Every structure is written in C-alpha cells, then in structure tokens.
mmCIF file of C-alpha atoms in Angstrom:
data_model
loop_
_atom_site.group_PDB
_atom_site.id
_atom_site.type_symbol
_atom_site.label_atom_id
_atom_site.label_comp_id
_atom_site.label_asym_id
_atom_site.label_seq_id
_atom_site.Cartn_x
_atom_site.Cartn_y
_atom_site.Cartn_z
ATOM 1 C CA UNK A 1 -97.617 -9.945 66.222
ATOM 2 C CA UNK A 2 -95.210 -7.341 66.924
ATOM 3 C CA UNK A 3 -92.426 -9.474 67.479
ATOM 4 C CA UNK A 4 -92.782 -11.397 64.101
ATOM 5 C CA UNK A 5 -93.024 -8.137 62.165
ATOM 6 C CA UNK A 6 -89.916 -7.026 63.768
ATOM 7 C CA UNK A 7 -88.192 -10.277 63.004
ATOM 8 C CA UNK A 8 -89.131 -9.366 59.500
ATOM 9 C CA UNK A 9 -87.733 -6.049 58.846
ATOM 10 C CA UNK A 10 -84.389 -7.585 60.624
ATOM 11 C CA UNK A 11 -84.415 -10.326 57.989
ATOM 12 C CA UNK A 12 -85.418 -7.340 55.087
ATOM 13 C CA UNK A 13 -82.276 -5.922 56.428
ATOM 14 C CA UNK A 14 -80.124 -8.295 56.421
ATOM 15 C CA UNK A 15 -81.098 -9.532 53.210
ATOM 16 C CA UNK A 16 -80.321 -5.313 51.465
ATOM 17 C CA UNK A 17 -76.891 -5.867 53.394
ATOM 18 C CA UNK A 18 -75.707 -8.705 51.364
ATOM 19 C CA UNK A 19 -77.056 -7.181 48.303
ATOM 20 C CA UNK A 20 -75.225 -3.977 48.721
ATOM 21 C CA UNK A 21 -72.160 -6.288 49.967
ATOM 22 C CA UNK A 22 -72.149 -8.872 46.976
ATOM 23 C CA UNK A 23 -73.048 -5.518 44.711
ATOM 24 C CA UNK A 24 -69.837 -3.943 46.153
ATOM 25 C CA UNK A 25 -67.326 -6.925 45.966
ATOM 26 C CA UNK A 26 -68.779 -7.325 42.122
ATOM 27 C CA UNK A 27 -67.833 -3.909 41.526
ATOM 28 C CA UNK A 28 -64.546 -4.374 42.947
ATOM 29 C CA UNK A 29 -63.917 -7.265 41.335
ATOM 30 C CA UNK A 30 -64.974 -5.823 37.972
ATOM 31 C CA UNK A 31 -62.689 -2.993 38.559
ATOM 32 C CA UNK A 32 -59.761 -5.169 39.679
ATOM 33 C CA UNK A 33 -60.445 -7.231 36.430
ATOM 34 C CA UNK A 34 -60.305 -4.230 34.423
ATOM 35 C CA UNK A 35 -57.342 -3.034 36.000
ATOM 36 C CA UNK A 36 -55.795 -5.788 35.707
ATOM 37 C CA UNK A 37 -56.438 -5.796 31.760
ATOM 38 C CA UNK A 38 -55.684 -2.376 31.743
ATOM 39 C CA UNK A 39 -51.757 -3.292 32.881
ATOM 40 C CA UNK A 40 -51.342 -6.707 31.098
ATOM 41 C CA UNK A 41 -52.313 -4.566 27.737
ATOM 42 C CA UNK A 42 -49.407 -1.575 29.455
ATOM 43 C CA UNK A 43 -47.258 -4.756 30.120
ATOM 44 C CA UNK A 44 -48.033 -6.068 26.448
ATOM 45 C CA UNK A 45 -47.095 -2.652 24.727
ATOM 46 C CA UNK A 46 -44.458 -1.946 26.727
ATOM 47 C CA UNK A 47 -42.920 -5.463 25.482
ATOM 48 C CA UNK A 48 -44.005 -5.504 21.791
ATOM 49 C CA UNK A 49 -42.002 -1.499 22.354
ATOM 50 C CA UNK A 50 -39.083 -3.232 23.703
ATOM 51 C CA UNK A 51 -38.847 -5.735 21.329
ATOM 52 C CA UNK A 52 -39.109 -3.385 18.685
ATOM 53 C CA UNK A 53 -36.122 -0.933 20.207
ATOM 54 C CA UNK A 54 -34.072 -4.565 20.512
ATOM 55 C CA UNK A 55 -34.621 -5.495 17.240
ATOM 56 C CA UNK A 56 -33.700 -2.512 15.520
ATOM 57 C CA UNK A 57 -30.462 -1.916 17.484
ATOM 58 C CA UNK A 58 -29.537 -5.867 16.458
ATOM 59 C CA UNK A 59 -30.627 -4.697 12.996
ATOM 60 C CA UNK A 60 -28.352 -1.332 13.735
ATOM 61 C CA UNK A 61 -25.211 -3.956 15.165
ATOM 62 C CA UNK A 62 -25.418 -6.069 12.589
ATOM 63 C CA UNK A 63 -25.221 -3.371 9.967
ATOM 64 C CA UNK A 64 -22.352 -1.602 11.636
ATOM 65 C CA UNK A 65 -20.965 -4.864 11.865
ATOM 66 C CA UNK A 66 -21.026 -5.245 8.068
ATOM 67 C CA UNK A 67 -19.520 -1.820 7.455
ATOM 68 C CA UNK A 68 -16.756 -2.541 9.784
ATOM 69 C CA UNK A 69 -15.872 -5.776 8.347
ATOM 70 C CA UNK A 70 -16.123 -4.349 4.574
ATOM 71 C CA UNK A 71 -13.403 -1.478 6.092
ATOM 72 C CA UNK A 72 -11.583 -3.939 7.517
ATOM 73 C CA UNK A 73 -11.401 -6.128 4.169
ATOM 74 C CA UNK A 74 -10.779 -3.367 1.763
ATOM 75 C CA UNK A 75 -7.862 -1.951 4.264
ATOM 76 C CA UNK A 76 -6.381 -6.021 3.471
ATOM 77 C CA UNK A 77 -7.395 -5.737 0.257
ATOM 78 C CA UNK A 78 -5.571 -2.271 -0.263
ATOM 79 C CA UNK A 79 -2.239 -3.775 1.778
ATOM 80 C CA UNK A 80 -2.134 -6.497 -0.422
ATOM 81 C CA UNK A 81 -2.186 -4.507 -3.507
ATOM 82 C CA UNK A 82 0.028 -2.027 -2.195
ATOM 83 C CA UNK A 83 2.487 -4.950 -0.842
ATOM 84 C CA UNK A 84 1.931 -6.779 -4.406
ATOM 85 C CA UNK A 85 2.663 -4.184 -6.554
ATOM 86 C CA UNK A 86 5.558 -3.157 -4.788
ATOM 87 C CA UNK A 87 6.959 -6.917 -5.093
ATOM 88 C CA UNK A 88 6.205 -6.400 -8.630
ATOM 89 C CA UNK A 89 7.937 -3.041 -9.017
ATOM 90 C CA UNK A 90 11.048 -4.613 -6.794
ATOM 91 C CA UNK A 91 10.873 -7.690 -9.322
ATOM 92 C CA UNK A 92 10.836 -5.838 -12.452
ATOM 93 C CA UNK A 93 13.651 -3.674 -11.098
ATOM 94 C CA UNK A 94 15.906 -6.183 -10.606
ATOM 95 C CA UNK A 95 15.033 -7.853 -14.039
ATOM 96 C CA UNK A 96 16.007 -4.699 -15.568
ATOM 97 C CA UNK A 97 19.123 -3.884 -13.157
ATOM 98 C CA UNK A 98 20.280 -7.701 -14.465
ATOM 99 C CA UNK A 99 19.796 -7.042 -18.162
ATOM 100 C CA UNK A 100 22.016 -3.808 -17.904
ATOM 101 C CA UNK A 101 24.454 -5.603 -15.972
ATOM 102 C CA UNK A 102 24.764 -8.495 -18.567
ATOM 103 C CA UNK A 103 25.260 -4.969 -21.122
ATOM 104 C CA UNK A 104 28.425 -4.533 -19.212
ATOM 105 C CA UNK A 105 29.391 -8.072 -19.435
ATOM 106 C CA UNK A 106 28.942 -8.202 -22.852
ATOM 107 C CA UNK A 107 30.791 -5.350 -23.803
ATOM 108 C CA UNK A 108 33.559 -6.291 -21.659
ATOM 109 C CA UNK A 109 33.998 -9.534 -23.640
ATOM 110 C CA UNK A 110 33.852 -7.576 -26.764
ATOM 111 C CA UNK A 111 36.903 -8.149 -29.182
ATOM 112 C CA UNK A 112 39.591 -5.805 -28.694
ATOM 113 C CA UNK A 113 38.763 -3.824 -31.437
ATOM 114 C CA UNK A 114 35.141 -3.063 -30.704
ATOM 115 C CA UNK A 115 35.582 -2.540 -27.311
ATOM 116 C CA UNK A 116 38.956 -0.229 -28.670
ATOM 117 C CA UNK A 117 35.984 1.570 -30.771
ATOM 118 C CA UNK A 118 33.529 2.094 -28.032
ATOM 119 C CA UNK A 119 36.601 3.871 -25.534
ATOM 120 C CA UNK A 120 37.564 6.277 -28.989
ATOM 121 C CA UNK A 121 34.198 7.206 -29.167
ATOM 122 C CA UNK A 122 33.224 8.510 -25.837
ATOM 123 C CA UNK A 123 37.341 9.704 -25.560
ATOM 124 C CA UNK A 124 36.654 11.835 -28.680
ATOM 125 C CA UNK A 125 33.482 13.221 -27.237
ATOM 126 C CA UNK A 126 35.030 14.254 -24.005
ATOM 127 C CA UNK A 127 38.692 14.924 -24.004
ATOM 128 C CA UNK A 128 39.029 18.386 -23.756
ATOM 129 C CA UNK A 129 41.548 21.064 -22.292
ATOM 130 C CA UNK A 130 42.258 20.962 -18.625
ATOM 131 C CA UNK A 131 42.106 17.200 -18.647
ATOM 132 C CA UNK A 132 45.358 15.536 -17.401
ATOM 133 C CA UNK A 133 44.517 11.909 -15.883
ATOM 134 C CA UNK A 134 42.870 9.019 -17.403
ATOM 135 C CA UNK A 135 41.715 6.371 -15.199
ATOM 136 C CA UNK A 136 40.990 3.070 -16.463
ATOM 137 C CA UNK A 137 40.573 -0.372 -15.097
ATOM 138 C CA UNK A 138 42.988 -2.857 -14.682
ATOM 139 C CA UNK A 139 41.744 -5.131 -16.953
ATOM 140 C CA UNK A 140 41.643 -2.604 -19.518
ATOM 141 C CA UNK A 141 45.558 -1.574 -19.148
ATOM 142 C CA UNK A 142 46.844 -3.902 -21.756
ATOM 143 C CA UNK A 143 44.831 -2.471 -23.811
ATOM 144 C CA UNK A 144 44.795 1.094 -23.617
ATOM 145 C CA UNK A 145 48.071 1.708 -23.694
ATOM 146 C CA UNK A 146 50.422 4.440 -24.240
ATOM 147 C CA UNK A 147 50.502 4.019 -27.628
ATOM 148 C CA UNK A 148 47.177 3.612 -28.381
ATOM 149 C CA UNK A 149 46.465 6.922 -26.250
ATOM 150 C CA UNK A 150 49.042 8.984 -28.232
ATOM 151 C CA UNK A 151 47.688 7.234 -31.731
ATOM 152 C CA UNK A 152 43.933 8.533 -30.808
ATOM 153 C CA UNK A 153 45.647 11.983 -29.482
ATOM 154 C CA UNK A 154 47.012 12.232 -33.099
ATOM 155 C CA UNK A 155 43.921 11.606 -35.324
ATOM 156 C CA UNK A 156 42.062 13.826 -32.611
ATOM 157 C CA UNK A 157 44.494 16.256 -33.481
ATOM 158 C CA UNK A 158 44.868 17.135 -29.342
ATOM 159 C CA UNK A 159 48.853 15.846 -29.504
ATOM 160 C CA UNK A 160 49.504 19.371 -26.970
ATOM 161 C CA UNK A 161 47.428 17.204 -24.502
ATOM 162 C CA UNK A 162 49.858 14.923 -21.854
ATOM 163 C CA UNK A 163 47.637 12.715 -20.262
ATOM 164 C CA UNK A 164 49.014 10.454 -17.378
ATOM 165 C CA UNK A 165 47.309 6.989 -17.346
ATOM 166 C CA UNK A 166 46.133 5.512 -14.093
ATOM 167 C CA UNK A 167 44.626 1.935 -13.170
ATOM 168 C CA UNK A 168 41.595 1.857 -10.634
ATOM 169 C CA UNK A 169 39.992 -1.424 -9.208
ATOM 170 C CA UNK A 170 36.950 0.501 -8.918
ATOM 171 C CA UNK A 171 36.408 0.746 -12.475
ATOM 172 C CA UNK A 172 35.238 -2.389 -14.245
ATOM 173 C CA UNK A 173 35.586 -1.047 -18.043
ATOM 174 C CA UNK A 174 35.621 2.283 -19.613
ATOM 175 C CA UNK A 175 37.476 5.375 -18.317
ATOM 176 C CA UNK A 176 37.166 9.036 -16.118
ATOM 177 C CA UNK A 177 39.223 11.887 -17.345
ATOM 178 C CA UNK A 178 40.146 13.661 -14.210
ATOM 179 C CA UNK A 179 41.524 17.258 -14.352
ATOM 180 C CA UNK A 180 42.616 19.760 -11.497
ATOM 181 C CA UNK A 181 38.623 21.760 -12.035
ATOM 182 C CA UNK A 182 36.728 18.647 -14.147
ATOM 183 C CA UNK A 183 36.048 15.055 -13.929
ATOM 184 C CA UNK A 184 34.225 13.033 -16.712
ATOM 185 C CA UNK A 185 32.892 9.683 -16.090
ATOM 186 C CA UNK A 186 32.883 7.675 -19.041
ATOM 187 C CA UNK A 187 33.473 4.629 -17.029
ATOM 188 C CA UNK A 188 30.990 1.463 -18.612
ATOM 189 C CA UNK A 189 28.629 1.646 -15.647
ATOM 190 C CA UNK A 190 28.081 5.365 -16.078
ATOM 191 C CA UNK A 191 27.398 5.284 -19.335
ATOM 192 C CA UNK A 192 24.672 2.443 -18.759
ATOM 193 C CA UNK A 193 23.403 4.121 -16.265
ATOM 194 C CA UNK A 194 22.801 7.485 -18.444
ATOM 195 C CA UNK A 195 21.288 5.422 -21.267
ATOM 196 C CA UNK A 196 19.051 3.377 -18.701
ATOM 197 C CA UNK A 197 16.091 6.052 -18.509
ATOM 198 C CA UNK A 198 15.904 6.225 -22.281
ATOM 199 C CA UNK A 199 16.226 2.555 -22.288
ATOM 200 C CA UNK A 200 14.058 1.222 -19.470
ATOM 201 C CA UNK A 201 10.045 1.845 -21.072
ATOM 202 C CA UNK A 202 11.628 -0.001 -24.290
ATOM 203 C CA UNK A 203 13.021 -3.147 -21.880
ATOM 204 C CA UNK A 204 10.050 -3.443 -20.300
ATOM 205 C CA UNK A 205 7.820 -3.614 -23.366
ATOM 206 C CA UNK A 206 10.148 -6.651 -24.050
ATOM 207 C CA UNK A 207 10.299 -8.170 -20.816
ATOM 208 C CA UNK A 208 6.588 -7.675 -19.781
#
C-alpha cells in the first residue's frame, strides 16, 4: 500500500514538472514571438524612415538638378544673345561703314565743278594765317591747280597767303592745310567721318 502511494506522488510530480516546463517554454515562446514583432515593426519603421530620407533627397537631386540645368540654359541663352547681338552690331556697322564709303565714291565722281564747289567750301572755312602747304591727292592735281588756288585766294580776299601745293597718295579726295603750328584735315574721309555721328541714327532708321 505504501509502495503504490509512493508511486503516486512520483507520477503527481512528474506530471507538475511538465506543467511548469510546457508553462515555461509557452512563456518563452510568447515572449520570443513578441520580440520578434517588436523588431520586425523596429525593422518596418526603420525602412518606411529610410525610404522616406531616400525619397526626399531624390526629390532634393532632382530639384537641384532642374535649377542647374535652367542656369546652365539661361548662361546659353545669355551667350547667344550676347554673341547675336554683337553679330548684329558688327553687321550693321559695316552696312553703315559701306554706305559712307560709297559717299566718298560718289563725290569723287562728281563733275568737276561740284566737286570744285565742295573743296571752295571747306577751303573758305579753314584757310587761315599760318597756313603754308596744301596737300591734295593725286587724282585731284589736275584739278586744283595753281590757278584755281590763286583764283579762290582772290575772291577770299587772302592773296598775302603763298601756299605751296603738295600731292599725297594717302589722300583719296579733299585736302589738309599744313602749317609750321596747325594742320587741318579737310581731306574727304575726314569730313565723312565728322558728319558720321550726326548721320548714323538717321542711316539706320533707313537701313533698319
């Protein structure tokens, strides 16, 4: 009798053992469960965070991106004008340059008696005292001659005046009057040249 009650409380034993052992392992796997919840949600929000940061620096590239590219095209944009503009300027210079060149050319192939008019007229204006040398171009020597310089002397009323003409190849129509302290251009391109600021805003308006 003895020996079955003792088999009995061995058995009761055994039997609150397992109970506290399968009690234990369910707590331990209920707590590794949680944990394990616990750090997939970390691992979640740690990767929805990441994504986030990623996105917005794309977002932040891209836009940098944009602002570079809108430098970069307004910098060509700006050349181009700049570059064009210039062109233009250089272009309309030279159309201008040419239509005070065919000036000269024109007057040069003037009838002697217009172009004789044009040389009294800037002669009158500017021979003056202390003048001693007129220079004129070769082409031109023919024409304003000796006589013709004493005639215009006369009606200027200047006949004290000696003035020595001289030819230059570096004149193409007109004159200088050269004295030892003075020296008046009044050569064709000189005078163009002093007319071509007054001139230029009206030839554009023509040409443009």
């Amino acid at each position: 009798m003895l020996i079955i009650e003792e088999h009995k409380n061995t058995r009761k034993q055994t039997v609150s053992l397992e109970k506290i052992r399968q009690k234990i392992l369910e707590e331990a796997e209920g707590e590794a469960g949680r944990i394990i919840k616990e750090a997939e949600e970390r691992a979640a929000a740690v990767r929805q965070e990441a994504e986030k940061i990623a996105k917005a620096r794309f977002e932040e590239e891209i836009e940098n991106e944009k602002k570079t590219l809108a430098l970069e095209e307004e910098r060509i944009i700006s050349e181009y004008r700049a570059t064009t503009s210039a062109e233009v300027l250089r272009l309309k210079n030279q159309l201008i340059d040419e239509v005070f060149d065919r000036a000269i050319e024109r007057i040069l192939k003037l009838e002697d008696k217009k172009y004789l008019e044009i040389i009294a007229h800037y002669l009158s204006k500017n021979l003056c005292p202390g003048v001693d040398t007129l220079i004129i171009s070769q082409r031109d020597q023919q024409k304003i001659s000796r006589q013709w310089i004493e005639t215009m002397l006369k009606k200027m009323q200047k006949n004290d005046l000696k003035i020595k003409i001289v030819t230059s190849p570096e004149i193409e129509g007109g004159f200088i009057l050269r004295g030892e302290k003075a020296e008046i251009d009044c050569s064709l391109r000189q005078i163009i040249a002093d007319k071509k600021e007054e001139l230029t805003p009206a030839i554009s308006r023509v040409l443009f």
